[in-house]
Amino acid sequence: MISAARPLAILSALAEEQAGLVDQLQGAQRVTHAGREFWQGALDGLPVVLALSRIGKVAAATTSAALIERFGVGAIVFTGVAGGVGRNVQVGDVVVGTGYVQHDMDASPLFPRYQIPLTGQTAIGADAALARALVFACVVGLQGVQHAGRAPMVHQGLVASGDRFVNGQEETARIVDTLRLHGHEPLAVEMEGAAVAQVCHDYGLPFAAVRAISDRADDTAHADFPVFVRDVASVYARRIIAEFVRTCQDSQPRL
Ligand code: ADE
């Protein structure tokens, strides 16, 4: 599923999401590159590089390219938060992306709406085996967790990325309705996933991501988001990644 010879990159957008992972890193070494901090080490014996994508598609693409070119990672897994836009996707749930589209990509009429120019591609698929392992890690890792009095649901589907914090019912409706009109049914919106997916696709590397739902991308999203990031995001990331690393270890000889 992941290369035994090359480290796994675990990418998060924000320091709060990464905090619980750095604490657990064995043999941690901090490296500064491209104005960013990267943490090399091992989680439960699995060689990893932890990094912060920062926010937005360009920042995430730069970080991804650095992880591949400078640190030689063999796969990238993203853990972060997103706004829920699917009908049953509630705050506290998680979404494992099966595909990624840029909701703000529009080079029409030169290219079809949402198509990444000169690639012929619109949605980029996640690596199926990595995504399956993330779903398993969510189900097992979040056992016993409750958010707002209910157990988190684990959803799988399309994630839409764009350089906007989506913060209003009207804006969400516009984004979702236009995507639907073009045959895309998004479950969540965020600001990095499709960029990381595109870089990994270009380099032929597996990519998958899990997003905890911090808000509903509605009129209160700006208030819901920081509270969730502060109180919940790192707990989810730590539990999910611990289980994910165990799954990776079970599927290959221990290093
Ligand atoms: N990440 C978390 N919530 C988000 C939102 N509402 N819009 C974009 N990215 C997000």
mmCIF file of C-alpha atoms and ligand atoms in Angstrom:
data_model
loop_
_atom_site.group_PDB
_atom_site.id
_atom_site.type_symbol
_atom_site.label_atom_id
_atom_site.label_comp_id
_atom_site.label_asym_id
_atom_site.label_seq_id
_atom_site.Cartn_x
_atom_site.Cartn_y
_atom_site.Cartn_z
ATOM 1 C CA MET A 1 0.000 0.000 0.000
ATOM 2 C CA ILE A 2 2.848 2.399 0.845
ATOM 3 C CA SER A 3 6.486 2.046 -0.115
ATOM 4 C CA ALA A 4 8.658 0.353 2.513
ATOM 5 C CA ALA A 5 11.694 2.238 1.190
ATOM 6 C CA ARG A 6 10.300 5.766 1.245
ATOM 7 C CA PRO A 7 8.742 7.689 4.135
ATOM 8 C CA LEU A 8 5.052 8.496 4.315
ATOM 9 C CA ALA A 9 4.192 12.209 4.345
ATOM 10 C CA ILE A 10 1.487 13.260 6.760
ATOM 11 C CA LEU A 11 0.295 16.697 5.835
ATOM 12 C CA SER A 12 -1.990 19.008 7.807
ATOM 13 C CA ALA A 13 -3.074 22.561 7.069
ATOM 14 C CA LEU A 14 -2.792 23.983 10.580
ATOM 15 C CA ALA A 15 -0.447 23.542 13.533
ATOM 16 C CA GLU A 16 -3.392 22.610 15.787
ATOM 17 C CA GLU A 17 -4.177 19.636 13.540
ATOM 18 C CA GLN A 18 -0.546 18.501 13.577
ATOM 19 C CA ALA A 19 0.180 19.056 17.284
ATOM 20 C CA GLY A 20 -0.772 15.590 18.547
ATOM 21 C CA LEU A 21 1.339 13.927 15.847
ATOM 22 C CA VAL A 22 4.608 15.818 16.465
ATOM 23 C CA ASP A 23 4.352 14.868 20.162
ATOM 24 C CA GLN A 24 4.403 11.182 19.218
ATOM 25 C CA LEU A 25 7.214 11.347 16.680
ATOM 26 C CA GLN A 26 10.164 9.056 17.455
ATOM 27 C CA GLY A 27 13.649 10.408 16.627
ATOM 28 C CA ALA A 28 12.136 13.745 15.657
ATOM 29 C CA GLN A 29 14.298 15.997 13.500
ATOM 30 C CA ARG A 30 13.121 19.425 12.411
ATOM 31 C CA VAL A 31 14.218 20.621 8.966
ATOM 32 C CA THR A 32 13.463 24.064 7.541
ATOM 33 C CA HIS A 33 13.005 24.133 3.777
ATOM 34 C CA ALA A 34 11.151 26.492 1.424
ATOM 35 C CA GLY A 35 10.283 28.646 4.432
ATOM 36 C CA ARG A 36 8.499 25.742 6.065
ATOM 37 C CA GLU A 37 9.168 23.327 8.908
ATOM 38 C CA PHE A 38 9.258 19.604 8.198
ATOM 39 C CA TRP A 39 9.497 16.952 10.921
ATOM 40 C CA GLN A 40 11.277 13.716 10.060
ATOM 41 C CA GLY A 41 11.010 10.676 12.319
ATOM 42 C CA ALA A 42 8.895 7.602 12.868
ATOM 43 C CA LEU A 43 5.411 6.884 14.162
ATOM 44 C CA ASP A 44 5.150 3.432 15.710
ATOM 45 C CA GLY A 45 8.288 2.527 13.715
ATOM 46 C CA LEU A 46 6.946 3.773 10.367
ATOM 47 C CA PRO A 47 9.219 6.408 8.740
ATOM 48 C CA VAL A 48 7.227 9.607 8.246
ATOM 49 C CA VAL A 49 7.661 13.260 7.398
ATOM 50 C CA LEU A 50 5.158 15.602 9.033
ATOM 51 C CA ALA A 51 4.485 18.922 7.354
ATOM 52 C CA LEU A 52 2.081 21.829 7.354
ATOM 53 C CA SER A 53 0.589 22.614 3.975
ATOM 54 C CA ARG A 54 -0.433 26.085 5.173
ATOM 55 C CA ILE A 55 -3.702 27.344 3.767
ATOM 56 C CA GLY A 56 -4.751 27.436 0.130
ATOM 57 C CA LYS A 57 -3.960 25.525 -3.028
ATOM 58 C CA VAL A 58 -0.644 27.138 -3.970
ATOM 59 C CA ALA A 59 0.802 26.757 -0.468
ATOM 60 C CA ALA A 60 -0.314 23.119 -0.391
ATOM 61 C CA ALA A 61 1.180 22.448 -3.833
ATOM 62 C CA THR A 62 4.535 23.964 -2.807
ATOM 63 C CA THR A 63 4.629 21.857 0.352
ATOM 64 C CA SER A 64 3.695 18.717 -1.571
ATOM 65 C CA ALA A 65 6.389 19.267 -4.201
ATOM 66 C CA ALA A 66 8.965 19.851 -1.442
ATOM 67 C CA LEU A 67 7.912 16.639 0.320
ATOM 68 C CA ILE A 68 8.434 14.712 -2.895
ATOM 69 C CA GLU A 69 11.573 16.406 -4.276
ATOM 70 C CA ARG A 70 13.469 17.194 -1.064
ATOM 71 C CA PHE A 71 12.274 14.489 1.321
ATOM 72 C CA GLY A 72 11.622 11.653 -1.142
ATOM 73 C CA VAL A 73 8.271 10.641 0.335
ATOM 74 C CA GLY A 74 6.483 7.686 -1.263
ATOM 75 C CA ALA A 75 2.902 8.746 -0.533
ATOM 76 C CA ILE A 76 1.025 11.695 0.958
ATOM 77 C CA VAL A 77 -1.817 11.469 3.443
ATOM 78 C CA PHE A 78 -3.625 14.630 4.483
ATOM 79 C CA THR A 79 -5.455 15.106 7.746
ATOM 80 C CA GLY A 80 -7.410 18.283 8.376
ATOM 81 C CA VAL A 81 -10.808 19.904 8.653
ATOM 82 C CA ALA A 82 -13.458 20.873 6.124
ATOM 83 C CA GLY A 83 -16.859 22.441 5.802
ATOM 84 C CA GLY A 84 -19.662 19.903 5.340
ATOM 85 C CA VAL A 85 -21.906 20.519 2.333
ATOM 86 C CA GLY A 86 -23.355 17.031 1.769
ATOM 87 C CA ARG A 87 -26.909 16.620 3.095
ATOM 88 C CA ASN A 88 -26.025 14.263 5.964
ATOM 89 C CA VAL A 89 -22.539 15.555 6.651
ATOM 90 C CA GLN A 90 -22.602 17.075 10.135
ATOM 91 C CA VAL A 91 -20.051 18.839 12.326
ATOM 92 C CA GLY A 92 -17.989 16.127 14.044
ATOM 93 C CA ASP A 93 -18.320 13.663 11.145
ATOM 94 C CA VAL A 94 -15.366 12.769 8.929
ATOM 95 C CA VAL A 95 -15.105 12.653 5.146
ATOM 96 C CA VAL A 96 -12.566 10.470 3.360
ATOM 97 C CA GLY A 97 -12.194 11.858 -0.150
ATOM 98 C CA THR A 98 -12.573 9.472 -3.073
ATOM 99 C CA GLY A 99 -12.034 12.322 -5.564
ATOM 100 C CA TYR A 100 -10.988 15.965 -5.598
ATOM 101 C CA VAL A 101 -12.236 18.833 -7.753
ATOM 102 C CA GLN A 102 -11.277 22.539 -7.703
ATOM 103 C CA HIS A 103 -14.568 24.400 -7.302
ATOM 104 C CA ASP A 104 -12.906 27.672 -8.357
ATOM 105 C CA MET A 105 -11.258 26.269 -11.512
ATOM 106 C CA ASP A 106 -12.910 27.946 -14.484
ATOM 107 C CA ALA A 107 -10.992 28.366 -17.739
ATOM 108 C CA SER A 108 -14.220 28.261 -19.764
ATOM 109 C CA PRO A 109 -14.887 28.744 -22.600
ATOM 110 C CA LEU A 110 -11.325 27.640 -23.434
ATOM 111 C CA PHE A 111 -11.744 24.442 -21.415
ATOM 112 C CA PRO A 112 -14.819 22.806 -19.871
ATOM 113 C CA ARG A 113 -15.798 24.167 -16.455
ATOM 114 C CA TYR A 114 -13.702 22.609 -13.629
ATOM 115 C CA GLN A 115 -11.277 20.941 -16.043
ATOM 116 C CA ILE A 116 -7.598 21.403 -15.161
ATOM 117 C CA PRO A 117 -6.333 23.031 -18.366
ATOM 118 C CA LEU A 118 -4.261 20.826 -20.682
ATOM 119 C CA THR A 119 -4.812 17.679 -18.624
ATOM 120 C CA GLY A 120 -8.291 16.642 -19.758
ATOM 121 C CA GLN A 121 -9.005 15.903 -16.104
ATOM 122 C CA THR A 122 -11.609 17.370 -13.804
ATOM 123 C CA ALA A 123 -11.753 15.299 -10.645
ATOM 124 C CA ILE A 124 -8.603 13.529 -9.485
ATOM 125 C CA GLY A 125 -9.174 10.255 -7.669
ATOM 126 C CA ALA A 126 -7.622 9.358 -4.335
ATOM 127 C CA ASP A 127 -5.539 6.194 -4.107
ATOM 128 C CA ALA A 128 -8.163 3.518 -3.443
ATOM 129 C CA ALA A 129 -6.087 1.406 -1.032
ATOM 130 C CA LEU A 130 -4.942 4.409 1.028
ATOM 131 C CA ALA A 131 -8.501 5.783 1.146
ATOM 132 C CA ARG A 132 -9.829 2.382 2.280
ATOM 133 C CA ALA A 133 -7.189 2.266 5.014
ATOM 134 C CA LEU A 134 -8.207 5.770 6.136
ATOM 135 C CA VAL A 135 -11.878 4.752 6.319
ATOM 136 C CA PHE A 136 -10.908 1.754 8.452
ATOM 137 C CA ALA A 137 -8.690 3.992 10.618
ATOM 138 C CA CYS A 138 -11.598 6.419 11.140
ATOM 139 C CA VAL A 139 -14.069 3.676 12.084
ATOM 140 C CA VAL A 140 -11.676 2.017 14.540
ATOM 141 C CA GLY A 141 -9.812 5.117 15.746
ATOM 142 C CA LEU A 142 -12.932 7.148 16.522
ATOM 143 C CA GLN A 143 -14.679 4.355 18.435
ATOM 144 C CA GLY A 144 -16.102 5.787 21.663
ATOM 145 C CA VAL A 145 -15.786 9.395 20.456
ATOM 146 C CA GLN A 146 -18.904 11.547 20.623
ATOM 147 C CA HIS A 147 -19.370 15.013 19.195
ATOM 148 C CA ALA A 148 -22.441 17.038 20.179
ATOM 149 C CA GLY A 149 -23.974 13.876 21.612
ATOM 150 C CA ARG A 150 -23.579 11.642 18.565
ATOM 151 C CA ALA A 151 -20.968 9.258 17.218
ATOM 152 C CA PRO A 152 -19.095 10.618 14.184
ATOM 153 C CA MET A 153 -20.265 9.247 10.828
ATOM 154 C CA VAL A 154 -17.584 8.280 8.310
ATOM 155 C CA HIS A 155 -18.486 9.476 4.788
ATOM 156 C CA GLN A 156 -16.739 8.769 1.505
ATOM 157 C CA GLY A 157 -17.088 10.912 -1.598
ATOM 158 C CA LEU A 158 -16.102 13.979 -3.547
ATOM 159 C CA VAL A 159 -14.260 16.861 -1.870
ATOM 160 C CA ALA A 160 -14.217 20.311 -3.489
ATOM 161 C CA SER A 161 -11.212 22.586 -2.913
ATOM 162 C CA GLY A 162 -10.865 26.290 -3.609
ATOM 163 C CA ASP A 163 -9.093 29.403 -2.430
ATOM 164 C CA ARG A 164 -12.038 30.585 -0.346
ATOM 165 C CA PHE A 165 -13.187 29.975 3.190
ATOM 166 C CA VAL A 166 -16.824 29.226 2.386
ATOM 167 C CA ASN A 167 -18.846 31.129 4.932
ATOM 168 C CA GLY A 168 -22.456 31.595 3.955
ATOM 169 C CA GLN A 169 -25.517 29.639 2.903
ATOM 170 C CA GLU A 170 -25.876 31.489 -0.391
ATOM 171 C CA GLU A 171 -22.257 30.977 -1.350
ATOM 172 C CA THR A 172 -22.416 27.286 -0.465
ATOM 173 C CA ALA A 173 -25.590 26.848 -2.508
ATOM 174 C CA ARG A 174 -23.952 28.542 -5.489
ATOM 175 C CA ILE A 175 -20.844 26.340 -5.300
ATOM 176 C CA VAL A 176 -22.770 23.102 -4.720
ATOM 177 C CA ASP A 177 -25.511 23.797 -7.295
ATOM 178 C CA THR A 178 -22.969 24.657 -9.995
ATOM 179 C CA LEU A 179 -20.952 21.536 -9.240
ATOM 180 C CA ARG A 180 -24.144 19.435 -9.383
ATOM 181 C CA LEU A 181 -25.075 21.005 -12.707
ATOM 182 C CA HIS A 182 -21.803 19.589 -14.031
ATOM 183 C CA GLY A 183 -22.347 16.156 -12.516
ATOM 184 C CA HIS A 184 -20.343 16.523 -9.290
ATOM 185 C CA GLU A 185 -21.839 15.854 -5.853
ATOM 186 C CA PRO A 186 -19.513 17.292 -3.177
ATOM 187 C CA LEU A 187 -19.612 16.223 0.465
ATOM 188 C CA ALA A 188 -17.189 18.829 1.803
ATOM 189 C CA VAL A 189 -15.293 21.989 0.906
ATOM 190 C CA GLU A 190 -11.759 22.845 1.937
ATOM 191 C CA MET A 191 -8.764 24.731 0.550
ATOM 192 C CA GLU A 192 -5.948 22.284 -0.238
ATOM 193 C CA GLY A 193 -6.939 18.715 -1.131
ATOM 194 C CA ALA A 194 -7.323 19.045 -4.906
ATOM 195 C CA ALA A 195 -3.942 20.779 -5.156
ATOM 196 C CA VAL A 196 -2.158 17.993 -3.271
ATOM 197 C CA ALA A 197 -4.029 15.413 -5.366
ATOM 198 C CA GLN A 198 -2.880 17.134 -8.571
ATOM 199 C CA VAL A 199 0.778 17.275 -7.496
ATOM 200 C CA CYS A 200 0.706 13.609 -6.445
ATOM 201 C CA HIS A 201 -0.964 12.711 -9.738
ATOM 202 C CA ASP A 202 1.777 14.553 -11.666
ATOM 203 C CA TYR A 203 4.488 12.648 -9.767
ATOM 204 C CA GLY A 204 2.657 9.307 -9.859
ATOM 205 C CA LEU A 205 2.403 9.075 -6.063
ATOM 206 C CA PRO A 206 -0.530 7.740 -4.027
ATOM 207 C CA PHE A 207 -2.588 10.339 -2.161
ATOM 208 C CA ALA A 208 -5.532 10.187 0.214
ATOM 209 C CA ALA A 209 -7.046 12.531 2.772
ATOM 210 C CA VAL A 210 -9.412 12.610 5.693
ATOM 211 C CA ARG A 211 -11.234 15.726 6.839
ATOM 212 C CA ALA A 212 -13.079 16.208 10.093
ATOM 213 C CA ILE A 213 -16.114 18.431 9.577
ATOM 214 C CA SER A 214 -15.592 21.627 11.566
ATOM 215 C CA ASP A 215 -18.550 23.623 10.218
ATOM 216 C CA ARG A 216 -21.362 23.532 7.669
ATOM 217 C CA ALA A 217 -19.882 26.249 5.410
ATOM 218 C CA ASP A 218 -22.878 28.378 6.400
ATOM 219 C CA ASP A 219 -23.350 31.759 8.068
ATOM 220 C CA THR A 220 -21.774 30.558 11.345
ATOM 221 C CA ALA A 221 -18.815 28.728 9.774
ATOM 222 C CA HIS A 222 -16.312 31.433 10.777
ATOM 223 C CA ALA A 223 -17.312 30.938 14.446
ATOM 224 C CA ASP A 224 -17.620 27.131 14.382
ATOM 225 C CA PHE A 225 -14.298 26.570 12.601
ATOM 226 C CA PRO A 226 -11.821 27.994 15.203
ATOM 227 C CA VAL A 227 -13.569 26.300 18.127
ATOM 228 C CA PHE A 228 -13.467 22.908 16.413
ATOM 229 C CA VAL A 229 -9.845 23.376 15.342
ATOM 230 C CA ARG A 230 -8.840 24.339 18.887
ATOM 231 C CA ASP A 231 -10.770 21.642 20.765
ATOM 232 C CA VAL A 232 -11.313 18.664 18.483
ATOM 233 C CA ALA A 233 -9.137 18.552 15.347
ATOM 234 C CA SER A 234 -5.911 17.339 16.963
ATOM 235 C CA VAL A 235 -7.755 14.612 18.901
ATOM 236 C CA TYR A 236 -9.289 13.265 15.692
ATOM 237 C CA ALA A 237 -5.967 13.483 13.798
ATOM 238 C CA ARG A 238 -4.071 11.666 16.541
ATOM 239 C CA ARG A 239 -6.616 8.844 16.843
ATOM 240 C CA ILE A 240 -7.061 8.373 13.087
ATOM 241 C CA ILE A 241 -3.362 8.499 12.210
ATOM 242 C CA ALA A 242 -2.401 6.135 15.071
ATOM 243 C CA GLU A 243 -4.824 3.557 13.676
ATOM 244 C CA PHE A 244 -3.794 4.275 10.087
ATOM 245 C CA VAL A 245 -0.108 3.709 10.906
ATOM 246 C CA ARG A 246 -1.020 0.418 12.610
ATOM 247 C CA THR A 247 -2.873 -0.640 9.453
ATOM 248 C CA CYS A 248 0.148 0.263 7.286
ATOM 249 C CA GLN A 249 2.450 -1.708 9.581
ATOM 250 C CA ASP A 250 0.182 -4.753 9.378
ATOM 251 C CA SER A 251 0.185 -4.637 5.559
ATOM 252 C CA GLN A 252 3.965 -4.689 5.172
ATOM 253 C CA PRO A 253 7.034 -6.131 6.930
ATOM 254 C CA ARG A 254 7.983 -4.109 10.008
ATOM 255 C CA LEU A 255 10.933 -1.803 9.342
HETATM 256 N N1 ADE B 1 -12.156 24.282 6.065
HETATM 257 C C1 ADE B 1 -12.964 24.118 7.115
HETATM 258 N N2 ADE B 1 -14.134 24.751 6.924
HETATM 259 C C2 ADE B 1 -14.054 25.326 5.711
HETATM 260 C C3 ADE B 1 -14.923 26.139 4.959
HETATM 261 N N3 ADE B 1 -16.118 26.473 5.431
HETATM 262 N N4 ADE B 1 -14.504 26.567 3.749
HETATM 263 C C4 ADE B 1 -13.283 26.240 3.280
HETATM 264 N N5 ADE B 1 -12.416 25.490 3.951
HETATM 265 C C5 ADE B 1 -12.797 25.034 5.162
#
